[in-house]
Short mmCIF file of C-alpha atoms in Angstrom, two decimals:
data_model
loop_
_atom_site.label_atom_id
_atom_site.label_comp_id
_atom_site.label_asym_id
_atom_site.label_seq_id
_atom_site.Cartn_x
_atom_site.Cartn_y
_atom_site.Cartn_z
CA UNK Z 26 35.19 58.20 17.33
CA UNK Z 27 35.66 60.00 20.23
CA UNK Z 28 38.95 62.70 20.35
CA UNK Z 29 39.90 61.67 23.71
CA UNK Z 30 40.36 57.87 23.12
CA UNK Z 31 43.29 56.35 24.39
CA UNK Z 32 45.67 54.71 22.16
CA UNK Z 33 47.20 51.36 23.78
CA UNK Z 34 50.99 51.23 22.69
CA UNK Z 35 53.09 48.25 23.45
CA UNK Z 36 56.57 48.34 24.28
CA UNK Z 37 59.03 45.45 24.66
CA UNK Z 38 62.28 46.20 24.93
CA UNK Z 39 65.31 44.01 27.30
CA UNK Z 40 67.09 47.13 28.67
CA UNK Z 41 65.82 48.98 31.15
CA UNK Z 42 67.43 52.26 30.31
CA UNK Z 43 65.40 51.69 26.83
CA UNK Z 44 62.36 51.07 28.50
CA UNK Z 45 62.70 54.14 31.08
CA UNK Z 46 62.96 56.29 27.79
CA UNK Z 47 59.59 54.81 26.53
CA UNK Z 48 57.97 55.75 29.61
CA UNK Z 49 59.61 59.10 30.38
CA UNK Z 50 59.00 60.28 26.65
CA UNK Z 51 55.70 58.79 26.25
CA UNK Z 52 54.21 59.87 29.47
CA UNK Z 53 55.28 63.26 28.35
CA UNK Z 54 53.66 63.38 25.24
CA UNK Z 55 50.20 61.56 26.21
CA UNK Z 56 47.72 63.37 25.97
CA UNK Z 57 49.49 65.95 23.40
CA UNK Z 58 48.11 66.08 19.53
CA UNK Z 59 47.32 62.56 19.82
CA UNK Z 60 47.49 60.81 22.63
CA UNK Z 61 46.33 59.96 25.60
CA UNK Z 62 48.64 56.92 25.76
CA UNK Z 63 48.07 53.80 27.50
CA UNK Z 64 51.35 52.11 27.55
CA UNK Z 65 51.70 48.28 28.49
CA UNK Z 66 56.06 47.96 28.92
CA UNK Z 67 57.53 44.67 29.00
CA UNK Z 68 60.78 43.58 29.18
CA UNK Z 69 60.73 39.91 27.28
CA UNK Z 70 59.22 38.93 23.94
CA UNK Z 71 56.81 36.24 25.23
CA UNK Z 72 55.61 38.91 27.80
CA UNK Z 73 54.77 41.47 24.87
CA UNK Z 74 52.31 38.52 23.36
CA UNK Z 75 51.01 37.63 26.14
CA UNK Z 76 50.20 41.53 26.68
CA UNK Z 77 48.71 41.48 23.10
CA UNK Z 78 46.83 38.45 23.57
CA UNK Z 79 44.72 39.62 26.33
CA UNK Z 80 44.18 42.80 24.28
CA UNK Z 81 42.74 40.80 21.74
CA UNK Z 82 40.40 38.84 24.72
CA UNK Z 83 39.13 41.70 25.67
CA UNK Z 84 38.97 43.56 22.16
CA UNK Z 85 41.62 46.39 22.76
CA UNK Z 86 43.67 45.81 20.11
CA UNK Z 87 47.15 47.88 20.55
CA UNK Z 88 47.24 50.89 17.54
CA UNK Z 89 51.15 50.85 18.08
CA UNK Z 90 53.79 48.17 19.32
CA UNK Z 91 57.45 49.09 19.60
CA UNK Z 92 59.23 45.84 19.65
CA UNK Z 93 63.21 45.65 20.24
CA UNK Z 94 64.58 42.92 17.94
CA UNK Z 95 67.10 40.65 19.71
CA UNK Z 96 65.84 40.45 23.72
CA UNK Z 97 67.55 37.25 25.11
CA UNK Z 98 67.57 35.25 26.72
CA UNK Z 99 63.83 34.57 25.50
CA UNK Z 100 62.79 35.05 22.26
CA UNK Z 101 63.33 38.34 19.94
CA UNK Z 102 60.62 41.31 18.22
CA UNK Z 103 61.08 39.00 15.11
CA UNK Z 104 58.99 35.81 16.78
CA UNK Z 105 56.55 38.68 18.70
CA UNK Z 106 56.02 40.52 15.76
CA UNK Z 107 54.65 37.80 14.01
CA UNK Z 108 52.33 36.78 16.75
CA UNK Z 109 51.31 40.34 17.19
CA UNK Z 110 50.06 40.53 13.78
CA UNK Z 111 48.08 37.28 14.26
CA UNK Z 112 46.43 38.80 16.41
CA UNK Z 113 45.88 41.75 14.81
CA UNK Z 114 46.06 42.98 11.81
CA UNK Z 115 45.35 46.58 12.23
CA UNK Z 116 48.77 47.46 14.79
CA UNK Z 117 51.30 49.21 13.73
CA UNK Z 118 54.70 47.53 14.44
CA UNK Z 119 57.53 49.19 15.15
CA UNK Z 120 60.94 47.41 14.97
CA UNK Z 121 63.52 48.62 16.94
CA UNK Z 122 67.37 46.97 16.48
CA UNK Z 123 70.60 48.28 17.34
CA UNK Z 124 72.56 46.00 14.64
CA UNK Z 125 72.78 46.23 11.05
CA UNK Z 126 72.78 42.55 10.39
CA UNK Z 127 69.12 42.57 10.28
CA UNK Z 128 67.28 41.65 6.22
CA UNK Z 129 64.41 44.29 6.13
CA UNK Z 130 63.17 41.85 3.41
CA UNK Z 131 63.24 38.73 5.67
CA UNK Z 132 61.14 40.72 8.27
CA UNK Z 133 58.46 41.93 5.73
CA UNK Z 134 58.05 38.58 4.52
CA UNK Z 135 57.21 37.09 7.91
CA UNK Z 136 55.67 40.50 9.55
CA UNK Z 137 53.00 41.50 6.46
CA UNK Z 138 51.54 43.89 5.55
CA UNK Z 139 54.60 46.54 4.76
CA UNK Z 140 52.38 49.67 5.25
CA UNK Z 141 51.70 48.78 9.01
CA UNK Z 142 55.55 47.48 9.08
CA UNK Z 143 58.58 50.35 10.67
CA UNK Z 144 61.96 50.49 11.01
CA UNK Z 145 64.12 52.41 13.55
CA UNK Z 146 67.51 51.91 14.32
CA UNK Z 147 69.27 52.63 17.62
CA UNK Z 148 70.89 54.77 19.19
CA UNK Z 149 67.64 57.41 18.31
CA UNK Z 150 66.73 60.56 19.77
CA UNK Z 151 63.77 60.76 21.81
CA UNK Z 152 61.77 63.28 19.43
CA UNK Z 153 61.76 60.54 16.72
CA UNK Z 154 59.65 57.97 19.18
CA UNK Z 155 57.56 60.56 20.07
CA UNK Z 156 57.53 61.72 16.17
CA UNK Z 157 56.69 57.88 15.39
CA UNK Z 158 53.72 57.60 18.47
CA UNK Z 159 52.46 60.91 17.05
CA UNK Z 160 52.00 59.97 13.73
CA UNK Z 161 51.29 56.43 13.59
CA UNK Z 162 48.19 57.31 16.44
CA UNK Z 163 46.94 59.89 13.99
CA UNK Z 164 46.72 57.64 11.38
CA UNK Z 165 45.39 54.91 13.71
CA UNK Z 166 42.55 57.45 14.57
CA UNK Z 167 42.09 58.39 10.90
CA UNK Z 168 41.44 54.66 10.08
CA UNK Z 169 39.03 54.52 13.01
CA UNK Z 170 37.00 57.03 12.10
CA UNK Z 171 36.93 56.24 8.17
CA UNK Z 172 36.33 52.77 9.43
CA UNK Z 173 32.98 54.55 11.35
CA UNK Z 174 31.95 56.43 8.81
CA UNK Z 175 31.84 53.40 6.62
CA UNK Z 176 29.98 51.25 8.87
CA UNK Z 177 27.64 54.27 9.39
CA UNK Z 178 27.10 54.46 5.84
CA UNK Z 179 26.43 50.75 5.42
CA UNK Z 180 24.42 50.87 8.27
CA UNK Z 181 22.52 53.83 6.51
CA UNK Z 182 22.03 51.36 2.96
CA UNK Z 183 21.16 48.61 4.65
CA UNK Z 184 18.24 50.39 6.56
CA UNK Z 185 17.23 51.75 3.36
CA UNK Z 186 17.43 49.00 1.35
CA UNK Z 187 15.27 47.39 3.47
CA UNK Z 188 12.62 49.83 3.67
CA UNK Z 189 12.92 49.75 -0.17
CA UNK Z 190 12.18 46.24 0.10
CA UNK Z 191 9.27 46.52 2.60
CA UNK Z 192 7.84 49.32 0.44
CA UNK Z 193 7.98 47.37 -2.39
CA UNK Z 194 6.70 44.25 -0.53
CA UNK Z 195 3.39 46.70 0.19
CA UNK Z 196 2.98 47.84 -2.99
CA UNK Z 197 3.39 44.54 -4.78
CA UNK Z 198 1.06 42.93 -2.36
CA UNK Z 199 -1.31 46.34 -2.78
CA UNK Z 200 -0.90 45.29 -6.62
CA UNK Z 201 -1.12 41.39 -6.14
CA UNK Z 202 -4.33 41.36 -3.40
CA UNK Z 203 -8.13 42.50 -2.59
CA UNK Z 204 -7.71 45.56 0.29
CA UNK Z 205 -10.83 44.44 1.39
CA UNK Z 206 -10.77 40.31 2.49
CA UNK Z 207 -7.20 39.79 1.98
CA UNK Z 208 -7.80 37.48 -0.77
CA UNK Z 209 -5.56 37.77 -4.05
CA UNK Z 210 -7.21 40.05 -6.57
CA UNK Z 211 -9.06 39.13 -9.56
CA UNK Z 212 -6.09 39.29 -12.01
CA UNK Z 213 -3.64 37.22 -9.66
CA UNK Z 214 -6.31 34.81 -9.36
CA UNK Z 215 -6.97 34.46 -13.08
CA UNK Z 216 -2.97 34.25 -13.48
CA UNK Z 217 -2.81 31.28 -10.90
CA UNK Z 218 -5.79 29.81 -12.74
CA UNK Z 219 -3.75 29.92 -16.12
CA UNK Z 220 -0.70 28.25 -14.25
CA UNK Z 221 -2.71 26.04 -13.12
CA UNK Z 222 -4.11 24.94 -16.50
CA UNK Z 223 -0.78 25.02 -18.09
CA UNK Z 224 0.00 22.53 -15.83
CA UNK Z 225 -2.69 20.13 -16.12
CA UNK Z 226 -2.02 20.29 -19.97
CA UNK Z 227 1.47 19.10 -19.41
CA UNK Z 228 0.51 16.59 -16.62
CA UNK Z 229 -2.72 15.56 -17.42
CA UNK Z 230 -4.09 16.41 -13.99
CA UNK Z 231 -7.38 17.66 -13.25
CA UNK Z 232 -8.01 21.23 -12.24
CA UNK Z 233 -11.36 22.47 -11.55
CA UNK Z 234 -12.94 26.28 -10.75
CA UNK Z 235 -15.12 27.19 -8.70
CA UNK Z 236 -17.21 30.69 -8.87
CA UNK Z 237 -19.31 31.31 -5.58
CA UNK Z 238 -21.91 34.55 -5.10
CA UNK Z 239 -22.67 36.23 -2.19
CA UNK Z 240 -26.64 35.20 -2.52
CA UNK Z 241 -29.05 38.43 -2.40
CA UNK Z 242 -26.08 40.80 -1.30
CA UNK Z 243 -27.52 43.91 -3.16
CA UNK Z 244 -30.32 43.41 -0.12
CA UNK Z 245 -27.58 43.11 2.66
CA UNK Z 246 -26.05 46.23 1.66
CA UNK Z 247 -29.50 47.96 1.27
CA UNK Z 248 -31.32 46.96 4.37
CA UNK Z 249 -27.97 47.08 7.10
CA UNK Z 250 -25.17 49.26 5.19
CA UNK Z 251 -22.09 49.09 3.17
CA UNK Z 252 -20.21 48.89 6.35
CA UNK Z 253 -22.01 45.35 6.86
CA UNK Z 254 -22.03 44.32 3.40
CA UNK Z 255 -17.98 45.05 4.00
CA UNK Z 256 -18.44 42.66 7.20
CA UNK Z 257 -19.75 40.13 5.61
CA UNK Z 258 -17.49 39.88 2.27
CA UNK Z 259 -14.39 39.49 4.94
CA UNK Z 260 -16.12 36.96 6.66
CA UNK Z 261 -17.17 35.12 4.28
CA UNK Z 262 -13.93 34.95 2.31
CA UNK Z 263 -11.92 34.10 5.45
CA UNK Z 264 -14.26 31.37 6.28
CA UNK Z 265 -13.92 30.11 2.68
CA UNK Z 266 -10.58 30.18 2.52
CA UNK Z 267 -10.09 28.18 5.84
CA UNK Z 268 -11.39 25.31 4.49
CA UNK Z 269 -9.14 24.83 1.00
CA UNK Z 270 -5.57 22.98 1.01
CA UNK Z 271 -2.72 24.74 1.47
CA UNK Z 272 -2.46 24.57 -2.24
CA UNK Z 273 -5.71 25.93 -3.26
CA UNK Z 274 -6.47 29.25 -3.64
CA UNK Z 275 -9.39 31.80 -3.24
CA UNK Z 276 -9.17 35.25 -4.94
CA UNK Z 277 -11.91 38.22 -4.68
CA UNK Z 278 -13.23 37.61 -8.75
CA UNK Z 279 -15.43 41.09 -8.14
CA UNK Z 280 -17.92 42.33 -5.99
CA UNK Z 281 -19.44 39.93 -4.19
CA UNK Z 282 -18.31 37.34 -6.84
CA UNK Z 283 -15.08 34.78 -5.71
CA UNK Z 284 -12.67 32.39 -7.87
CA UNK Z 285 -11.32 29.47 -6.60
CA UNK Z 286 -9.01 27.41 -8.00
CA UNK Z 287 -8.94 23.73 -7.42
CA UNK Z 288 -6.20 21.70 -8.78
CA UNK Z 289 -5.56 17.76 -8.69
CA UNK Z 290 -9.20 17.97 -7.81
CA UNK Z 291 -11.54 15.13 -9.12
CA UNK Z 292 -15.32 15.72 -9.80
CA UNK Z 293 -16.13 13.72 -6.84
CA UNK Z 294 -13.93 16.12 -4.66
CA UNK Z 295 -14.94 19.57 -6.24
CA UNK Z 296 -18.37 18.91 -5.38
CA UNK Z 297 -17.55 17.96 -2.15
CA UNK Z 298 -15.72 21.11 -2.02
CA UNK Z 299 -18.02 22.88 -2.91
CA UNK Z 300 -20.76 21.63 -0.53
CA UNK Z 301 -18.27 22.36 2.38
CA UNK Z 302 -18.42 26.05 1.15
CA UNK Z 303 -21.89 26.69 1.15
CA UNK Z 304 -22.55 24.40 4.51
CA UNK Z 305 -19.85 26.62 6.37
CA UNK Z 306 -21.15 29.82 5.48
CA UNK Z 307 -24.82 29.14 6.11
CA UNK Z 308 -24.23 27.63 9.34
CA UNK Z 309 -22.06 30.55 10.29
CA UNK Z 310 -24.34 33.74 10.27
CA UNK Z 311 -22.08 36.83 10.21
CA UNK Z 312 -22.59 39.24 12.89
CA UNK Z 313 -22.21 43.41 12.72
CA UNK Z 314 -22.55 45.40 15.35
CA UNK Z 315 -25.71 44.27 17.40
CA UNK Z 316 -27.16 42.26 14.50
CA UNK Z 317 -26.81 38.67 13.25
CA UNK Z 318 -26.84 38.16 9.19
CA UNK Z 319 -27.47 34.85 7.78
CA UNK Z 320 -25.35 34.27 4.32
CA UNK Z 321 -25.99 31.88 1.83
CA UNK Z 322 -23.65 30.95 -1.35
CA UNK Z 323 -24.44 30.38 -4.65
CA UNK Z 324 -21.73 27.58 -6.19
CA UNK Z 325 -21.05 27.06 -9.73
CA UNK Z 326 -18.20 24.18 -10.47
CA UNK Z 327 -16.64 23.81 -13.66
CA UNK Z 328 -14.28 20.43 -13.34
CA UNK Z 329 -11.84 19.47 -16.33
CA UNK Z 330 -9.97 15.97 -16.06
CA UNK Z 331 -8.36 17.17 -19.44
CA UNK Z 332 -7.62 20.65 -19.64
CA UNK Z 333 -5.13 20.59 -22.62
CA UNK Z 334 -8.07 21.60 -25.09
CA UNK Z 335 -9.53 24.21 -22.93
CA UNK Z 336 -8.58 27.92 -22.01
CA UNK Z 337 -9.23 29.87 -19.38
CA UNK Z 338 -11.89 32.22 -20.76
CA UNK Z 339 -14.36 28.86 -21.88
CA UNK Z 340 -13.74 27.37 -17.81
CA UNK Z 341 -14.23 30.69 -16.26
CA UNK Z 342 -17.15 30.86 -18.41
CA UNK Z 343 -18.01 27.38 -17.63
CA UNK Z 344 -17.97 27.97 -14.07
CA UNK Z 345 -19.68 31.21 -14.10
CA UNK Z 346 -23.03 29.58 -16.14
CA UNK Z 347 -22.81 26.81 -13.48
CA UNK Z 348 -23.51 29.20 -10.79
CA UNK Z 349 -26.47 30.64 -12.55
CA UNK Z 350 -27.77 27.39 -12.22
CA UNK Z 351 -27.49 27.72 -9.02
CA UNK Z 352 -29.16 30.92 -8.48
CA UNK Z 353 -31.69 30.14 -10.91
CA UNK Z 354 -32.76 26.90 -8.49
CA UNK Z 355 -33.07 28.91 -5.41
CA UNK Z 356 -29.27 29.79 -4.05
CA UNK Z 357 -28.08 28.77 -1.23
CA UNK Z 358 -26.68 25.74 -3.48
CA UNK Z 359 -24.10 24.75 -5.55
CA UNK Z 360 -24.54 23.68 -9.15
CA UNK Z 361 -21.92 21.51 -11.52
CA UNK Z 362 -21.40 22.24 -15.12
CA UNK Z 363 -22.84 20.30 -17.91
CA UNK Z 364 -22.63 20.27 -21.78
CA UNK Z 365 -26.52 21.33 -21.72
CA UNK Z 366 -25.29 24.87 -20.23
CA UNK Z 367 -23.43 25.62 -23.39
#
């Protein structure tokens, strides 16, 4: 905080010898140790909150209020005090009486808290409201700044909290996913495959997986570069993995190798799946740089209506000899598992 804010003090006060001494001692002092003082003098009760109320409109909360206690004919610093610190509970009342009828205790009761609650009692010597706007605007500034440097130093966690949390995000998603296509790696993959079969166990719902080969990719990477072997992975995995449901998923198994995992998926609608895949592809030639490349898949589908008996090594496996099938009847097909693969 700035040292050369102003601090707004309020002064109500029904005698206008009293409220002379505010301004002459005030006026004097702004600007001094503490100040400057911006002081808002009023003469009635109801005038003091109606002071404070526009304060609060406009967010200028008064650090210090000196409010006289008894003001008639309108109401007293008693009523004010407690719709001052409505308002506001950060000023610093001040209440100022000239009789010793007044309970102390009553007043904290209806005025809390006590630590931002004063007493003086008139007749007072000048020096002491000075000595009171002095102190209480140090400690209004103190609070101000601690307030700051707290906020600043939340400010400060929360922006490194967060890029804990982003740089954690990365390196999970580093951990979790291919760099390459995109596509989860081969361990998240095999994880979600495992969920998935856990599931079917307990539900009795089908899951089937599908292993798909880049067809003659050694020959892609030898006649046009890695760089357009690279091309064509991404391409091919994004087109892929356009065409699944939402709750499907595609994951980089290795290589040129993929994974998908297919669940509440009939046999009917894994081989339709996995036509889609290799039409899409094929029809799609992949182009790098000046050149075209034509891609063709090799699909193996492994499809279990009952997966309770099976793990996942024996369907990877399943789906894995399935696509040898495939390649072994020209590529550019897909192939479905059966008992005589074994």
């Amino acid at each position: 905080m700035p040292a050369t804010q102003t601090i707004r003090i309020l002064v109500a006060d029904d005698e206008e010898m009293m409220r002379r001494l505010y301004r002459q001692v005030l006026e004097k002092a702004s600007g001094e140790t503490h100040g400057p003082y911006e002081l808002v003098v009023c003469d009635q009760g109801e005038a003091a909150v109606a002071a404070a109320r526009r304060a609060a409109e406009e967010d200028k909360a008064f650090a210090i209020a000196f409010l006289d206690i008894r003001m008639p004919p309108g109401r007293g610093g008693l009523w004010a005090a407690e719709e001052l610190r409505a308002l506001s509970a950060a000023t610093q009342i001040v209440m100022v009486t000239g009789y010793s009828d007044i309970d102390p205790e009553t007043i904290e009761q209806r005025v809390p808290p006590t630590d931002r609650l004063l007493y003086i009692q008139k007749p007072f010597h000048p020096f002491e409201i000075r000595q009171f706007a002095s102190t209480l605007a140090a400690r209004w500034r103190m609070e101000r700044r601690i307030q700051e440097m707290q906020q600043g130093f939340e400010r400060l966690v929360e922006a490194r909290t967060a890029a804990l949390q982003k740089a954690y995000a990365e390196l999970e998603y580093r951990a979790t996913h291919d760099e390459l296509t995109g596509l989860p790696n081969r361990t998240t993959v095999i994880e979600t495959l495992s969920k998935e079969l856990n599931r079917s166990g307990r539900s009795g719902r089908s899951v089937a997986a599908v292993m798909v080969d880049i067809d003659h990719f050694k020959g892609i990477n030898d006649a046009h570069g890695h760089l357009a072997g690279d091309a064509v992975r991404k391409a091919t995995a994004e087109r892929m993995r356009q065409l699944l449901r939402p709750y499907d998923t595609i994951g980089r198994f290795g290589g040129e190798e993929f994974l998908l995992v297919i669940p509440e998926c009939g046999r009917e609608d894994a081989l339709q799946i996995a036509e889609r895949l290799r039409a899409r592809v094929a029809d799609q030639p992949v182009t790098f740089e000046d050149r075209v490349l034509t891609v063709t898949l090799s699909v193996g589908v492994a499809w279990l209506d009952d997966a309770r008996h099976q793990d996942i090594d024996t369907l990877i496996a399943a789906a894995d000899r399935a696509l040898y099938r495939a390649k072994d009847a020209g590529r550019g097909q897909y192939a479905f598992f059966t008992e005589d693969m074994r």
